[in-house]
Amino acid sequence: MTREARRFEDTIPQLADTPVPDDLKAWIIDRMEMYPDKKSAIIPCLMAAQKTHGWLSPEAVDQVAAVMKLTPAQLVSVASFYDMFELEPSGNRTIYMCTNISCMLRGADAVMEELERQVGVKNGGVSEDGIFLRNFECLGACDIAPMASVDGHFVGPLTVEDAKTLVEDIRAGREVLAKKQLSRRPVAATLWQNGGRAEGYDVSEGGES
Amino acid sequence: MSYSDELLFDNIDEPNLKSIEVYEQRGGYDELKRVLRELPPETVLNELQASGLRGRGGAGFAMGTKAGFLPKGDMDKYLCCNADESEPGTFKDRELMQKNPHQLIEGMIIASFAAGINKAFIYIRGEYEDQADVLEAAAKEAYDKGYLGENILGSGFGVSLVVHRGAGAYICGEETALLDSLEGKRGNPRLKPPFPANAGLFQGPTLINNVETLSNVAHITKMGGAKYAEIGTEKSTGTKLVSISGCVQKPGNYEIELGTPSRELLFDLAGGPLPGREFKAWFPGGSSSPVLTPAEFDLPYDFDSIAAAGSMLGSGAIIMIDDSVSMVDVALRTAKFYKHESCGKCTPCREGTSWTVKMLQRVEDGLATPMDLDIIESVCDQIMGNCLCVLGDAMAMPVSSMVKKFRPEFEAHIEAARLKRTPLDEATLADELNLAEMATSA
Amino acid sequence: MTPETTHLVIDALPAGYSSKPAGEPDRAAIVFTIDGAEVTAPEGLMLVDAAKYGGVEIPVFCYEPKLGAPVGACRMCLVEIEGIPKLQTACSTPVRDGMSVVTKSPRVIEAQNSVVEFILANHPLDCPVCDKGGECPLQDISYGWGRGKSRFTEPKRHFEKPVALSPSIAIDRERCILCYRCVRFSQEVSEDYQLVLLERGADAHVGTFDGTEYIAPFSGNIIELCPVGALTSRAYRFQARPWDIEQGGSVCAMCPGQCNVTYTVRDEKVMRVLQRDNHAVDDGWLCDRGRFAYQAWESEARITQPLVRQGDKLLPARWDYALDVAASALKKAGARSAALAGGGTTNEEGWLLRRLLIEGLGSRNIDSRRGGKLSADVARTLTEPDVTLSIPDVEWADAILVLATELVDEMPILDLRVRKAVNHRGAKLAVATARPSSLDSKAQITARFAPKAVDAFAQALLRSISGEDLGDLPTRAGADGEEIAAIAELLKGAERPAILWGEKVLYYAGGAAPAMTVANIVDKLGVKNTAGAGHLQIPVQANGRGLREIGFLPNLGPALTEEGDGKSSDEIAAALGDQINALILMGVDPMVDYPNGAEWDDALAKAGTVISFSTWLDGTAERHADVIFPLEVGPEKEGTLTHPDGRLQRLRQTVERAGEVNAGWWAIAQLAERVGLDLGVKVVHQITAQIADGVPIYAGITPEEIGGTGVRWQERAAAGNRPAPSRTTFDLPEPQAAAQPNGSLRLGTFRSLWGGGDVEHAATLAPLVSRTRVELSPADGERLGVNTGDEVTLNTESGEVTAIVALRDSIPTGSAFLLDSRDDGVRRAVAGSPALVEVVK
Ligand SMILES: Cc1cc2nc3c(=O)[nH]c(=O)nc-3n(C[C@H](O)[C@H](O)[C@H](O)COP(=O)(O)O)c2cc1C
Ligand code: SF4
Ligand code: FES
């Protein structure tokens, strides 16, 4: 949009000159319907735009703003408050490595270092093949500490060696650390009665680094 | 109570319990049907009050009492299930949602019925993507079966449910910040009063409860409030999910009867310290609880006993620290977390947490003097009680407890670091510290 | 906090209004204890304010009641309240009867010291080079409530040093103490939602989307709101220090809003313009035009000496000579002279000019309006005190209809009051305009009508309120019958409905018909005896109401008495060069200010002598004036204005006049003397006294009575002197039907706040002046194959002009809206109010 057009009355981008992908637009409109006040849909809609664009580019923000009829400033103000929004170009695969207390107590820092080496970027960086790595606050899975979230799926407990496999699995397009996926872990009582082993899940060895 | 007669974890590892078929086979939604058929809302509310169930999200406020605060009348009322679960060390709600989502949804419907609520939300932290997917699928099943929506099972009562994902901010677990976040704003806590029961979500009367609290509801109405109150202690009724993590052999979630001696949890359930190590300190209720020492291992694990020892049961998250760990590291890591999560709205929390981190970093780097420890304690004192919400306190309490209880260790750390350094080192370190600071804050 | 002032300070009347608006609830008095003393205060005040009743000051940073509900963020105001274990924020705790509050206990002092220490931890100590130094709340509070020393030895937070937030505002993020005042203003008061907080925690900072400039009609208010030196005026930066400036209170005369201002003056120059809180007028806000246009007054382009045309050149002349030339032309023309007054012409200037024409020249050809003559009955009906509103009445109305006016452009400050009414007083808003309004998003009902079809729309609304069949009126109006019915319901259901309408509709839609319709609507609503209900007319000219009431009209005299039968402005245009041989233009440029400017251009070419009082050498002055007298600008002026709600206000001279500028009234008196009329005035107050004598509704008024905050004549006893209208409802003529586009588009025009010499010549505002633009609906854009930013040609029956396209989602399909400006091509294309336009790529 030209500078000329973005006068104060047009700080809300006009749909007329902000093309929005059809499915994103439809999703946003649906989502707004779900709340007594459409603004409640801001966070989910920004997340949908982020998924569409890979990050919350100014263009992505404009699109949400145009459909929701809100200013882009309002949206970035919200987005920048939350850790999961990326206002800088990001990758298409995401590793959040937890480095909070429980994970720290079980060696998260060393795993993080190894991940940095394996991915080839420092904390917060994106590798050339699009892997985004950052440390994260407690992800709510201290039972598998030290742990990481790979594209939203939790894995752990991680050893330093696991870091290498984890990145290899991502690059090979395989399920990441199949034996350490939290989704297959039974509750503690069951798990430990079986010595840390369960179908599809196994921490009986190398649970601690 | 041992783990053989669980409430919330009953059948928890049953394959596919998360599907409505399996849940129903296990008797799921029978209680909802009975309540809607047989009980007036007031009776349900009475049962909840009689149960003595205290909130499982941290503050431990009586759930039935809070539900009773909602005004009667025809206006839109809201239920917000707090599934933000971000307090370090806490991971119990995750297990409940992932493995038994219908237990939560059934509880929410009954709670809504009791309090005359017609719109319900689950505010789930954005990082719980798998769990949110599970909840969304479960909600859809419940809608399809007519357990959610208008005129549920022909009762005339209706409630809608939306699973709302956050996007990564610990503060959104604070109930009023949760409301702002759910309204599409930055997650800043609100001034109280007004309290959510009067003016909460969209300014309407709102009940906010934790996942675990709400997961208990159907069990309570089923067994009767009085019966439920027999479990646990007089003032801490029921079972509790305890998330045990850190330096233990068998980390995980355990369902215990409130009042069980802590030692049993730490040694019998969690298997005690790792081989060759000894426990040195523990957070009894998440990283915001003041740390306790092994001297307190025999405390009954319930709200009042832990409070009497100067700490709190909080969300029921126990983090164990053993003798291989430096308390300076723990304090710094704790402080950094709260600094990172401070919303920034109020001065003492925003400035106090970041100042504390800077000071602890100097302690860690050996650039501090024992006098700095006094300043740390004093800054923590200045934060406590003066903030808009209790996030500031959540850092100040554990950090000052660590400095107080482990002062010799802090001093020894400073001294050792000082001795190790040549004057030249000192200058470089100071420079590096400055540069690092400038880089992170620019 | 305000520095010592040495001269020209407005009398220290409390900012307030003489009578409480009807809608505002009463507050009971309660008694509470503060620091041991019993104090009586109005119930429900926040403790911070209640404490003042006991002479106790509680320090605050984030608290600013003008911004709405307190946020309790800075924690500076912590106090102890008996019975509550934790310290409480006094800014957010309402006082209650029997409350006991302590503000000086060791616990409270410790908390205050701590908060100051926390705030200063990251605040640079660069007071000596900070613009805020000397008038900085943070400085004052640090001295008064701080510990005096800091234990903070860590490196401070760093941000990029001061950067431009916009052409007018600089931001120094290191100084920001995160009080949120600025962002709350943007989000909750002006609701432009452009200035926001980014990031969180210690990284939180104030910013905009993607670093774009913060450009909004009211942005400058954040400079004054900022309690530290984080937000500063770029024009004022490093220009002056609080101890070498003087402050003078006056009124801004750039639009009908007439906001109260304080001029900061150094060496006889205005260094900045600040708000001067008058709840009854401006609520303590200013628009950016009022705040920054002062830069234009210093510009080279300003006329500061008389000019006389010689051949085709305008040459500087001595006053005597210029006055002689003008006077002899007037004398020669005698009864064939005419005068038009407009803009910020004061009551005093208007009064003398009127006398010059009537008594000195025997001419009744004077006008301050356009669009024909208003009958005495219509004019009086629209002025009747029991159906006209004060500004606070608007705030407390329970239903508001904004009819045919874009407030933010036409009376910006009122836009904020409407928002306040909706956001904080629970008013329900309806907006009925041709062009989408910036208030649409606040409205419960928005109705669109075809450009220039307001008459049909208003009549349809009247019928709907009367419960009559609407017939084909909605179609004629190009409007939706259901929307009209909804507005009617809203107004009928309200206890105190308020109708805000733009006088400009009288200029293009059926003469006085819309005004008569408004009168009928008000009558039909039956609110004559309801205080706080009625209507407010937004005049086109800043002092439109005053000029009317002193009788600067062709057919009406002081207080709207029937008097004379002169020519209206349109008639004057038609008679130029033929029956009219000399024309005085007082602060008005018909080529630019009147919608039929192009017709004026042609008419003026035939005129005899044109005498123009002007600030800028453009438009009529440049092309047609034979004698130009330099016009005073705001702070040079002395006199009175009448606010659209009837409040007389005082302009006070705060700087010496620039160059050879003389007072407008003085020049008129000189002209009068030269045509043989002694007006008997030596100082401006004598004219005010003449007005007080000659205008029955202003009878006895004095500058002292008007004072610093003004007085509404309706609230004075002299209001009883007004002649009553003989009727208050009117027979309405058939309204015209909206034009049928038939392939072309209906043409509407609008004016922007960002236009006119004051804006164009002010360095920081000039970039905001838009190029000629035309707004189209997306559907029409697609049909015509044009996009935002494209250049198109607009053809009307009167002319053609090129414009830049702006597609806007909310523009109704079938209409095009052209930004009406001083541009010649635009003036030509809109001459004669053409109904249709063809847009060609
Ligand atoms: C900083 C902060 C974070 C919190 N986080 C959570 C949380 O993640 N989950 C939760 O249930 N309660 C959390 N709480 C507690 C809530 O404010 C609130 O007390 C709780 O949701 C009420 O539910 P309950 O009564 O069922 O415990 C938090 C409180 C604070 C002050
Ligand atoms: S810039 Fe000024 S007004 Fe805005 S938050 Fe910072 S201190 Fe407050
Ligand atoms: S003035 Fe009360 S908290 Fe800021």
PDB file of N, CA and C in Angstrom, chain B residues 199-251:
ATOM      1  N   ALA B 199     -17.308  -8.788  37.592  1.00  0.00           N
ATOM      2  CA  ALA B 199     -17.023  -8.228  36.270  1.00  0.00           C
ATOM      3  C   ALA B 199     -15.748  -8.872  35.756  1.00  0.00           C
ATOM      4  N   GLY B 200     -15.916  -9.944  35.025  1.00  0.00           N
ATOM      5  CA  GLY B 200     -14.751 -10.666  34.527  1.00  0.00           C
ATOM      6  C   GLY B 200     -14.656 -10.601  33.024  1.00  0.00           C
ATOM      7  N   LEU B 201     -14.773 -11.749  32.388  1.00  0.00           N
ATOM      8  CA  LEU B 201     -14.668 -11.806  30.932  1.00  0.00           C
ATOM      9  C   LEU B 201     -15.768 -10.946  30.305  1.00  0.00           C
ATOM     10  N   PHE B 202     -15.401 -10.105  29.355  1.00  0.00           N
ATOM     11  CA  PHE B 202     -16.342  -9.192  28.711  1.00  0.00           C
ATOM     12  C   PHE B 202     -17.192  -8.468  29.757  1.00  0.00           C
ATOM     13  N   GLN B 203     -16.590  -8.227  30.881  1.00  0.00           N
ATOM     14  CA  GLN B 203     -17.234  -7.523  32.001  1.00  0.00           C
ATOM     15  C   GLN B 203     -18.397  -8.298  32.619  1.00  0.00           C
ATOM     16  N   GLY B 204     -18.569  -9.544  32.222  1.00  0.00           N
ATOM     17  CA  GLY B 204     -19.651 -10.337  32.793  1.00  0.00           C
ATOM     18  C   GLY B 204     -19.159 -11.163  33.981  1.00  0.00           C
ATOM     19  N   PRO B 205     -20.095 -11.682  34.793  1.00  0.00           N
ATOM     20  CA  PRO B 205     -19.710 -12.523  35.926  1.00  0.00           C
ATOM     21  C   PRO B 205     -18.960 -13.759  35.423  1.00  0.00           C
ATOM     22  N   THR B 206     -17.859 -14.056  36.040  1.00  0.00           N
ATOM     23  CA  THR B 206     -16.985 -15.106  35.509  1.00  0.00           C
ATOM     24  C   THR B 206     -16.417 -15.981  36.620  1.00  0.00           C
ATOM     25  N   LEU B 207     -16.464 -17.262  36.385  1.00  0.00           N
ATOM     26  CA  LEU B 207     -15.855 -18.214  37.310  1.00  0.00           C
ATOM     27  C   LEU B 207     -14.590 -18.745  36.651  1.00  0.00           C
ATOM     28  N   ILE B 208     -13.492 -18.679  37.380  1.00  0.00           N
ATOM     29  CA  ILE B 208     -12.235 -19.167  36.816  1.00  0.00           C
ATOM     30  C   ILE B 208     -11.715 -20.289  37.697  1.00  0.00           C
ATOM     31  N   ASN B 209     -11.487 -21.431  37.088  1.00  0.00           N
ATOM     32  CA  ASN B 209     -10.942 -22.550  37.849  1.00  0.00           C
ATOM     33  C   ASN B 209      -9.910 -23.308  37.040  1.00  0.00           C
ATOM     34  N   ASN B 210      -9.055 -23.927  37.784  1.00  0.00           N
ATOM     35  CA  ASN B 210      -7.988 -24.736  37.215  1.00  0.00           C
ATOM     36  C   ASN B 210      -8.539 -26.052  36.634  1.00  0.00           C
ATOM     37  N   VAL B 211      -7.775 -26.627  35.723  1.00  0.00           N
ATOM     38  CA  VAL B 211      -8.157 -27.890  35.080  1.00  0.00           C
ATOM     39  C   VAL B 211      -8.424 -28.986  36.110  1.00  0.00           C
ATOM     40  N   GLU B 212      -7.499 -29.102  37.042  1.00  0.00           N
ATOM     41  CA  GLU B 212      -7.642 -30.174  38.033  1.00  0.00           C
ATOM     42  C   GLU B 212      -8.864 -29.939  38.908  1.00  0.00           C
ATOM     43  N   THR B 213      -9.085 -28.683  39.280  1.00  0.00           N
ATOM     44  CA  THR B 213     -10.247 -28.361  40.101  1.00  0.00           C
ATOM     45  C   THR B 213     -11.514 -28.829  39.392  1.00  0.00           C
ATOM     46  N   LEU B 214     -11.633 -28.445  38.135  1.00  0.00           N
ATOM     47  CA  LEU B 214     -12.852 -28.761  37.386  1.00  0.00           C
ATOM     48  C   LEU B 214     -12.961 -30.251  37.078  1.00  0.00           C
ATOM     49  N   SER B 215     -11.811 -30.915  36.947  1.00  0.00           N
ATOM     50  CA  SER B 215     -11.850 -32.359  36.673  1.00  0.00           C
ATOM     51  C   SER B 215     -12.415 -33.119  37.867  1.00  0.00           C
ATOM     52  N   ASN B 216     -12.404 -32.489  39.030  1.00  0.00           N
ATOM     53  CA  ASN B 216     -12.931 -33.131  40.232  1.00  0.00           C
ATOM     54  C   ASN B 216     -14.451 -33.073  40.338  1.00  0.00           C
ATOM     55  N   VAL B 217     -15.054 -32.152  39.574  1.00  0.00           N
ATOM     56  CA  VAL B 217     -16.450 -31.823  39.832  1.00  0.00           C
ATOM     57  C   VAL B 217     -17.397 -33.021  39.708  1.00  0.00           C
ATOM     58  N   ALA B 218     -17.260 -33.754  38.601  1.00  0.00           N
ATOM     59  CA  ALA B 218     -18.181 -34.874  38.410  1.00  0.00           C
ATOM     60  C   ALA B 218     -18.002 -35.924  39.513  1.00  0.00           C
ATOM     61  N   HIS B 219     -16.761 -36.132  39.938  1.00  0.00           N
ATOM     62  CA  HIS B 219     -16.516 -37.095  41.020  1.00  0.00           C
ATOM     63  C   HIS B 219     -17.206 -36.658  42.297  1.00  0.00           C
ATOM     64  N   ILE B 220     -17.175 -35.349  42.542  1.00  0.00           N
ATOM     65  CA  ILE B 220     -17.769 -34.844  43.775  1.00  0.00           C
ATOM     66  C   ILE B 220     -19.276 -35.034  43.780  1.00  0.00           C
ATOM     67  N   THR B 221     -19.926 -34.616  42.672  1.00  0.00           N
ATOM     68  CA  THR B 221     -21.381 -34.761  42.694  1.00  0.00           C
ATOM     69  C   THR B 221     -21.751 -36.235  42.757  1.00  0.00           C
ATOM     70  N   LYS B 222     -20.912 -37.051  42.141  1.00  0.00           N
ATOM     71  CA  LYS B 222     -21.226 -38.476  42.115  1.00  0.00           C
ATOM     72  C   LYS B 222     -21.117 -39.102  43.506  1.00  0.00           C
ATOM     73  N   MET B 223     -20.020 -38.827  44.177  1.00  0.00           N
ATOM     74  CA  MET B 223     -19.874 -39.459  45.497  1.00  0.00           C
ATOM     75  C   MET B 223     -20.535 -38.651  46.593  1.00  0.00           C
ATOM     76  N   GLY B 224     -20.903 -37.401  46.269  1.00  0.00           N
ATOM     77  CA  GLY B 224     -21.477 -36.521  47.287  1.00  0.00           C
ATOM     78  C   GLY B 224     -20.384 -35.701  47.943  1.00  0.00           C
ATOM     79  N   GLY B 225     -20.674 -34.467  48.165  1.00  0.00           N
ATOM     80  CA  GLY B 225     -19.677 -33.550  48.721  1.00  0.00           C
ATOM     81  C   GLY B 225     -19.139 -34.026  50.048  1.00  0.00           C
ATOM     82  N   ALA B 226     -20.016 -34.500  50.892  1.00  0.00           N
ATOM     83  CA  ALA B 226     -19.596 -34.895  52.230  1.00  0.00           C
ATOM     84  C   ALA B 226     -18.611 -36.064  52.169  1.00  0.00           C
ATOM     85  N   LYS B 227     -18.893 -36.983  51.273  1.00  0.00           N
ATOM     86  CA  LYS B 227     -18.044 -38.157  51.140  1.00  0.00           C
ATOM     87  C   LYS B 227     -16.654 -37.738  50.636  1.00  0.00           C
ATOM     88  N   TYR B 228     -16.685 -36.812  49.667  1.00  0.00           N
ATOM     89  CA  TYR B 228     -15.416 -36.341  49.127  1.00  0.00           C
ATOM     90  C   TYR B 228     -14.595 -35.693  50.233  1.00  0.00           C
ATOM     91  N   ALA B 229     -15.295 -34.950  51.101  1.00  0.00           N
ATOM     92  CA  ALA B 229     -14.600 -34.209  52.154  1.00  0.00           C
ATOM     93  C   ALA B 229     -13.922 -35.156  53.139  1.00  0.00           C
ATOM     94  N   GLU B 230     -14.304 -36.429  53.108  1.00  0.00           N
ATOM     95  CA  GLU B 230     -13.651 -37.383  54.013  1.00  0.00           C
ATOM     96  C   GLU B 230     -12.249 -37.737  53.536  1.00  0.00           C
ATOM     97  N   ILE B 231     -12.003 -37.546  52.269  1.00  0.00           N
ATOM     98  CA  ILE B 231     -10.651 -37.810  51.769  1.00  0.00           C
ATOM     99  C   ILE B 231      -9.779 -36.611  52.164  1.00  0.00           C
ATOM    100  N   GLY B 232      -8.535 -36.873  52.474  1.00  0.00           N
ATOM    101  CA  GLY B 232      -7.615 -35.780  52.802  1.00  0.00           C
ATOM    102  C   GLY B 232      -7.770 -35.325  54.235  1.00  0.00           C
ATOM    103  N   THR B 233      -7.364 -34.096  54.477  1.00  0.00           N
ATOM    104  CA  THR B 233      -7.461 -33.580  55.838  1.00  0.00           C
ATOM    105  C   THR B 233      -8.700 -32.713  55.944  1.00  0.00           C
ATOM    106  N   GLU B 234      -8.929 -32.179  57.130  1.00  0.00           N
ATOM    107  CA  GLU B 234     -10.148 -31.413  57.356  1.00  0.00           C
ATOM    108  C   GLU B 234     -10.201 -30.201  56.431  1.00  0.00           C
ATOM    109  N   LYS B 235      -9.057 -29.498  56.332  1.00  0.00           N
ATOM    110  CA  LYS B 235      -9.069 -28.258  55.546  1.00  0.00           C
ATOM    111  C   LYS B 235      -8.485 -28.437  54.155  1.00  0.00           C
ATOM    112  N   SER B 236      -7.896 -29.578  53.911  1.00  0.00           N
ATOM    113  CA  SER B 236      -7.400 -29.865  52.558  1.00  0.00           C
ATOM    114  C   SER B 236      -8.005 -31.183  52.141  1.00  0.00           C
ATOM    115  N   THR B 237      -9.197 -31.069  51.550  1.00  0.00           N
ATOM    116  CA  THR B 237      -9.909 -32.303  51.240  1.00  0.00           C
ATOM    117  C   THR B 237      -9.516 -32.821  49.865  1.00  0.00           C
ATOM    118  N   GLY B 238      -9.741 -34.115  49.714  1.00  0.00           N
ATOM    119  CA  GLY B 238      -9.604 -34.710  48.397  1.00  0.00           C
ATOM    120  C   GLY B 238      -8.221 -35.218  48.069  1.00  0.00           C
ATOM    121  N   THR B 239      -8.104 -35.629  46.822  1.00  0.00           N
ATOM    122  CA  THR B 239      -6.805 -36.076  46.350  1.00  0.00           C
ATOM    123  C   THR B 239      -6.147 -34.913  45.640  1.00  0.00           C
ATOM    124  N   LYS B 240      -4.869 -35.054  45.389  1.00  0.00           N
ATOM    125  CA  LYS B 240      -4.141 -33.984  44.700  1.00  0.00           C
ATOM    126  C   LYS B 240      -3.167 -34.631  43.732  1.00  0.00           C
ATOM    127  N   LEU B 241      -3.090 -34.054  42.569  1.00  0.00           N
ATOM    128  CA  LEU B 241      -2.045 -34.488  41.658  1.00  0.00           C
ATOM    129  C   LEU B 241      -0.786 -33.715  42.016  1.00  0.00           C
ATOM    130  N   VAL B 242       0.281 -34.473  42.238  1.00  0.00           N
ATOM    131  CA  VAL B 242       1.546 -33.827  42.562  1.00  0.00           C
ATOM    132  C   VAL B 242       2.513 -34.089  41.418  1.00  0.00           C
ATOM    133  N   SER B 243       3.079 -33.011  40.903  1.00  0.00           N
ATOM    134  CA  SER B 243       4.089 -33.150  39.846  1.00  0.00           C
ATOM    135  C   SER B 243       5.455 -33.119  40.527  1.00  0.00           C
ATOM    136  N   ILE B 244       6.148 -34.221  40.452  1.00  0.00           N
ATOM    137  CA  ILE B 244       7.464 -34.250  41.101  1.00  0.00           C
ATOM    138  C   ILE B 244       8.539 -34.274  40.019  1.00  0.00           C
ATOM    139  N   SER B 245       9.486 -33.362  40.153  1.00  0.00           N
ATOM    140  CA  SER B 245      10.535 -33.304  39.140  1.00  0.00           C
ATOM    141  C   SER B 245      11.840 -32.855  39.766  1.00  0.00           C
ATOM    142  N   GLY B 246      12.843 -32.723  38.941  1.00  0.00           N
ATOM    143  CA  GLY B 246      14.158 -32.318  39.432  1.00  0.00           C
ATOM    144  C   GLY B 246      14.991 -33.540  39.747  1.00  0.00           C
ATOM    145  N   CYS B 247      15.786 -33.437  40.810  1.00  0.00           N
ATOM    146  CA  CYS B 247      16.773 -34.475  41.095  1.00  0.00           C
ATOM    147  C   CYS B 247      16.164 -35.667  41.830  1.00  0.00           C
ATOM    148  N   VAL B 248      15.229 -36.365  41.173  1.00  0.00           N
ATOM    149  CA  VAL B 248      14.653 -37.568  41.783  1.00  0.00           C
ATOM    150  C   VAL B 248      14.782 -38.729  40.801  1.00  0.00           C
ATOM    151  N   GLN B 249      14.577 -39.923  41.338  1.00  0.00           N
ATOM    152  CA  GLN B 249      14.700 -41.116  40.497  1.00  0.00           C
ATOM    153  C   GLN B 249      13.515 -41.287  39.547  1.00  0.00           C
ATOM    154  N   LYS B 250      12.314 -41.011  40.076  1.00  0.00           N
ATOM    155  CA  LYS B 250      11.126 -41.316  39.277  1.00  0.00           C
ATOM    156  C   LYS B 250      10.214 -40.104  39.153  1.00  0.00           C
ATOM    157  N   PRO B 251      10.607 -39.160  38.319  1.00  0.00           N
ATOM    158  CA  PRO B 251       9.765 -37.961  38.172  1.00  0.00           C
ATOM    159  C   PRO B 251       8.427 -38.316  37.546  1.00  0.00           C
TER     160      PRO B 251
END
